[in-house]
mmCIF file of C-alpha atoms in Angstrom:
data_model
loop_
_atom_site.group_PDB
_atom_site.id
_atom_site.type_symbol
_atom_site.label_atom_id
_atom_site.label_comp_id
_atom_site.label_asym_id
_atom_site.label_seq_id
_atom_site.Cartn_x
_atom_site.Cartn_y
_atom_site.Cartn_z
ATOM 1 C CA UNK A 1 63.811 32.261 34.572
ATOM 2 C CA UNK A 2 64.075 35.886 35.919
ATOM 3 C CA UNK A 3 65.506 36.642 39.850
ATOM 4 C CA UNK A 4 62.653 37.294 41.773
ATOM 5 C CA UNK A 5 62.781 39.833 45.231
ATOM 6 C CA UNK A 6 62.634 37.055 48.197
ATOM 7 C CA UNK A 7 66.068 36.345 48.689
ATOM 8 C CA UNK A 8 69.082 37.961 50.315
ATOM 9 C CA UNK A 9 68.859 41.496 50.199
ATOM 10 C CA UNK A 10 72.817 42.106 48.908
ATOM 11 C CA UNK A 11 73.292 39.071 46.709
ATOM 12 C CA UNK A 12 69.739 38.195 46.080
ATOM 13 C CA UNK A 13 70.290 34.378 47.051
ATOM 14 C CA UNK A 14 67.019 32.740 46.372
ATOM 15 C CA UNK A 15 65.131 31.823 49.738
ATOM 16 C CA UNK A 16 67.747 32.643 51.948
ATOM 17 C CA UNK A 17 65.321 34.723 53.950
ATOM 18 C CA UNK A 18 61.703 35.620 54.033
ATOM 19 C CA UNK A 19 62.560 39.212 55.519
ATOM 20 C CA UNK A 20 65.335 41.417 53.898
ATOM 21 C CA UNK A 21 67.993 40.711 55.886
ATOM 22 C CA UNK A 22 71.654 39.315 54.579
ATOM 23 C CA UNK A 23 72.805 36.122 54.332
ATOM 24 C CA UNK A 24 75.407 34.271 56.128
ATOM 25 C CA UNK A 25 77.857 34.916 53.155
ATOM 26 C CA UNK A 26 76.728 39.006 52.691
ATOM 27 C CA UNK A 27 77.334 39.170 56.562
ATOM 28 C CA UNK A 28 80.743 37.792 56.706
ATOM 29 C CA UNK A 29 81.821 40.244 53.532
ATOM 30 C CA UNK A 30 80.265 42.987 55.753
ATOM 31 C CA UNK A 31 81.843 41.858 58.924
ATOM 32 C CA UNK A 32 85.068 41.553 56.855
ATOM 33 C CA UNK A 33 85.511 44.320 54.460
ATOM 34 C CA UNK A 34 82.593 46.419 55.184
ATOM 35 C CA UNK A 35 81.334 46.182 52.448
ATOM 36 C CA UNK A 36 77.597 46.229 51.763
ATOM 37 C CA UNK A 37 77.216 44.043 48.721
ATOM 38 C CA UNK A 38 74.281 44.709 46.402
ATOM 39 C CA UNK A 39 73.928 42.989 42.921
ATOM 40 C CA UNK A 40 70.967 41.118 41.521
ATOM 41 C CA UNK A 41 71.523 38.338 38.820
ATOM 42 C CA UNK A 42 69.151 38.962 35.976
ATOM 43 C CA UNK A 43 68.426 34.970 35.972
ATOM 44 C CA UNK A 44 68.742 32.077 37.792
ATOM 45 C CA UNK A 45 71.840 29.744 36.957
ATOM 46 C CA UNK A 46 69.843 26.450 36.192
ATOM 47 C CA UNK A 47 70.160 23.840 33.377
ATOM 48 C CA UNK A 48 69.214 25.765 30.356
ATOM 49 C CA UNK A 49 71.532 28.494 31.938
ATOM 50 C CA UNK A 50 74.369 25.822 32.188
ATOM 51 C CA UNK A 51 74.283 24.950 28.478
ATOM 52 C CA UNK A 52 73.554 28.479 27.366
ATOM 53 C CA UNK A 53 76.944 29.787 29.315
ATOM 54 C CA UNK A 54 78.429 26.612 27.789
ATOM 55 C CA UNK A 55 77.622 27.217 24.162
ATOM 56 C CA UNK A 56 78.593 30.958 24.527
ATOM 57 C CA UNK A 57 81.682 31.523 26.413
ATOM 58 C CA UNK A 58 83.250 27.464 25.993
ATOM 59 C CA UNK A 59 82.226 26.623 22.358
ATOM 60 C CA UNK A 60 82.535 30.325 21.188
ATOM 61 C CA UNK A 61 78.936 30.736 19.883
ATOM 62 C CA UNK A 62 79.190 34.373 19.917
ATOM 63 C CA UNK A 63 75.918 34.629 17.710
ATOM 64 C CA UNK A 64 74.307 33.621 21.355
ATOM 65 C CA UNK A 65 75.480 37.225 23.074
ATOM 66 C CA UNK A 66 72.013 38.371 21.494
ATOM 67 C CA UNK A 67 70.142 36.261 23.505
ATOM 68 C CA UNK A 68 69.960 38.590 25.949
ATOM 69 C CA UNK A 69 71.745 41.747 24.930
ATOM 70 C CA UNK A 70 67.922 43.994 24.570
ATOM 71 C CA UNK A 71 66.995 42.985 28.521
ATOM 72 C CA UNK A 72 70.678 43.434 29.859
ATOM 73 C CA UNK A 73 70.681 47.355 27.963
ATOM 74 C CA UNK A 74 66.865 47.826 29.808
ATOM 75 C CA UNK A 75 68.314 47.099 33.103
ATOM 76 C CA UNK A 76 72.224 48.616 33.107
ATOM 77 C CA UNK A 77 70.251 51.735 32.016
ATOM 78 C CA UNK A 78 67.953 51.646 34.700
ATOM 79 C CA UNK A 79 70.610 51.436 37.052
ATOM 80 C CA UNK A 80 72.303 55.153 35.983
ATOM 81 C CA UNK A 81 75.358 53.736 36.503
ATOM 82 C CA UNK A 82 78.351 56.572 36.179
ATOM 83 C CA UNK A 83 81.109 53.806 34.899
ATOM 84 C CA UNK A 84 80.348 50.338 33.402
ATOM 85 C CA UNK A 85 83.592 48.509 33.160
ATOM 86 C CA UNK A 86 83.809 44.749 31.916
ATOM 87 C CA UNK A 87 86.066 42.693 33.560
ATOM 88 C CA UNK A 88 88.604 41.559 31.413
ATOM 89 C CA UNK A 89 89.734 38.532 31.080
ATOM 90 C CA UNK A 90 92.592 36.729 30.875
ATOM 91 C CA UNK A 91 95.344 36.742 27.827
ATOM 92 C CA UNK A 92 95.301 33.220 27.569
ATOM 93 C CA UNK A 93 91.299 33.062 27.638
ATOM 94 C CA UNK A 94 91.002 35.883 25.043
ATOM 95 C CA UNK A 95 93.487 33.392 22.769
ATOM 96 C CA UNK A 96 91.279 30.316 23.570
ATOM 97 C CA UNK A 97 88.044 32.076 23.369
ATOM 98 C CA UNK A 98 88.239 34.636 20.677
ATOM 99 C CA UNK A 99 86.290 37.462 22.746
ATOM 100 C CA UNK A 100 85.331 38.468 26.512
ATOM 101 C CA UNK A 101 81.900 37.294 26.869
ATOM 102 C CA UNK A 102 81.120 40.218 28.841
ATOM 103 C CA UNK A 103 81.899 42.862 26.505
ATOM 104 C CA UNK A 104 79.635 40.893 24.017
ATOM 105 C CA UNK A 105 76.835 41.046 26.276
ATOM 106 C CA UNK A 106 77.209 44.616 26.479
ATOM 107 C CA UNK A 107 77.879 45.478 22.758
ATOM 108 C CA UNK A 108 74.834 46.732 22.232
ATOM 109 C CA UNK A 109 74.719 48.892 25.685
ATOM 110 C CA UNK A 110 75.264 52.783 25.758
ATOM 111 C CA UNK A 111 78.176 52.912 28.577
#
């Protein structure tokens, strides 16, 4: 299920607000850091999300980084980003896992 527009205007939090405006958490980072956070999620994290994230990064399904690799090109190119840089992760993870689930997901992307 796809992110709609009606949450939190930096973080996109799903009815945090009817109006724009941040939310308590995108206020304090502002307050804080100032920092004006703005990121969307491409899809909500629900149950069929849970197993999905599950299957890929935890059981190494890496056949599963297709899923969504066509939508996830559409939108970082959308963006006209200068610099797209996975976050890496961590030696012991790469062991475990086999591959940084991120840089699957983006395999396909022109960055």
């Amino acid at each position: 299920m796809r992110w709609d527009d009606h949450g939190c205007a930096g973080c996109g939090k799903e009815n945090i607000n009817k109006n724009g405006f941040l939310c308590a958490d995108c206020q304090t980072w502002k307050k804080l850091y100032g920092w004006n956070l703005h990121h969307r999620g491409l899809y909500r994290y629900n149950e069929a999300m849970k197993e999905y994230m599950q299957r890929y990064k935890f059981n190494g399904d890496y056949r599963l980084r297709e899923v969504f690799q066509r939508e996830l090109s559409k939108v970082v190119n959308e963006q006209k980003a200068d610099l797209i840089v996975p976050i890496p992760v961590t030696s012991t993870t790469m062991q475990t896992r086999g591959f940084n689930q991120v840089v699957g997901l983006l395999r396909e992307v022109p960055y």
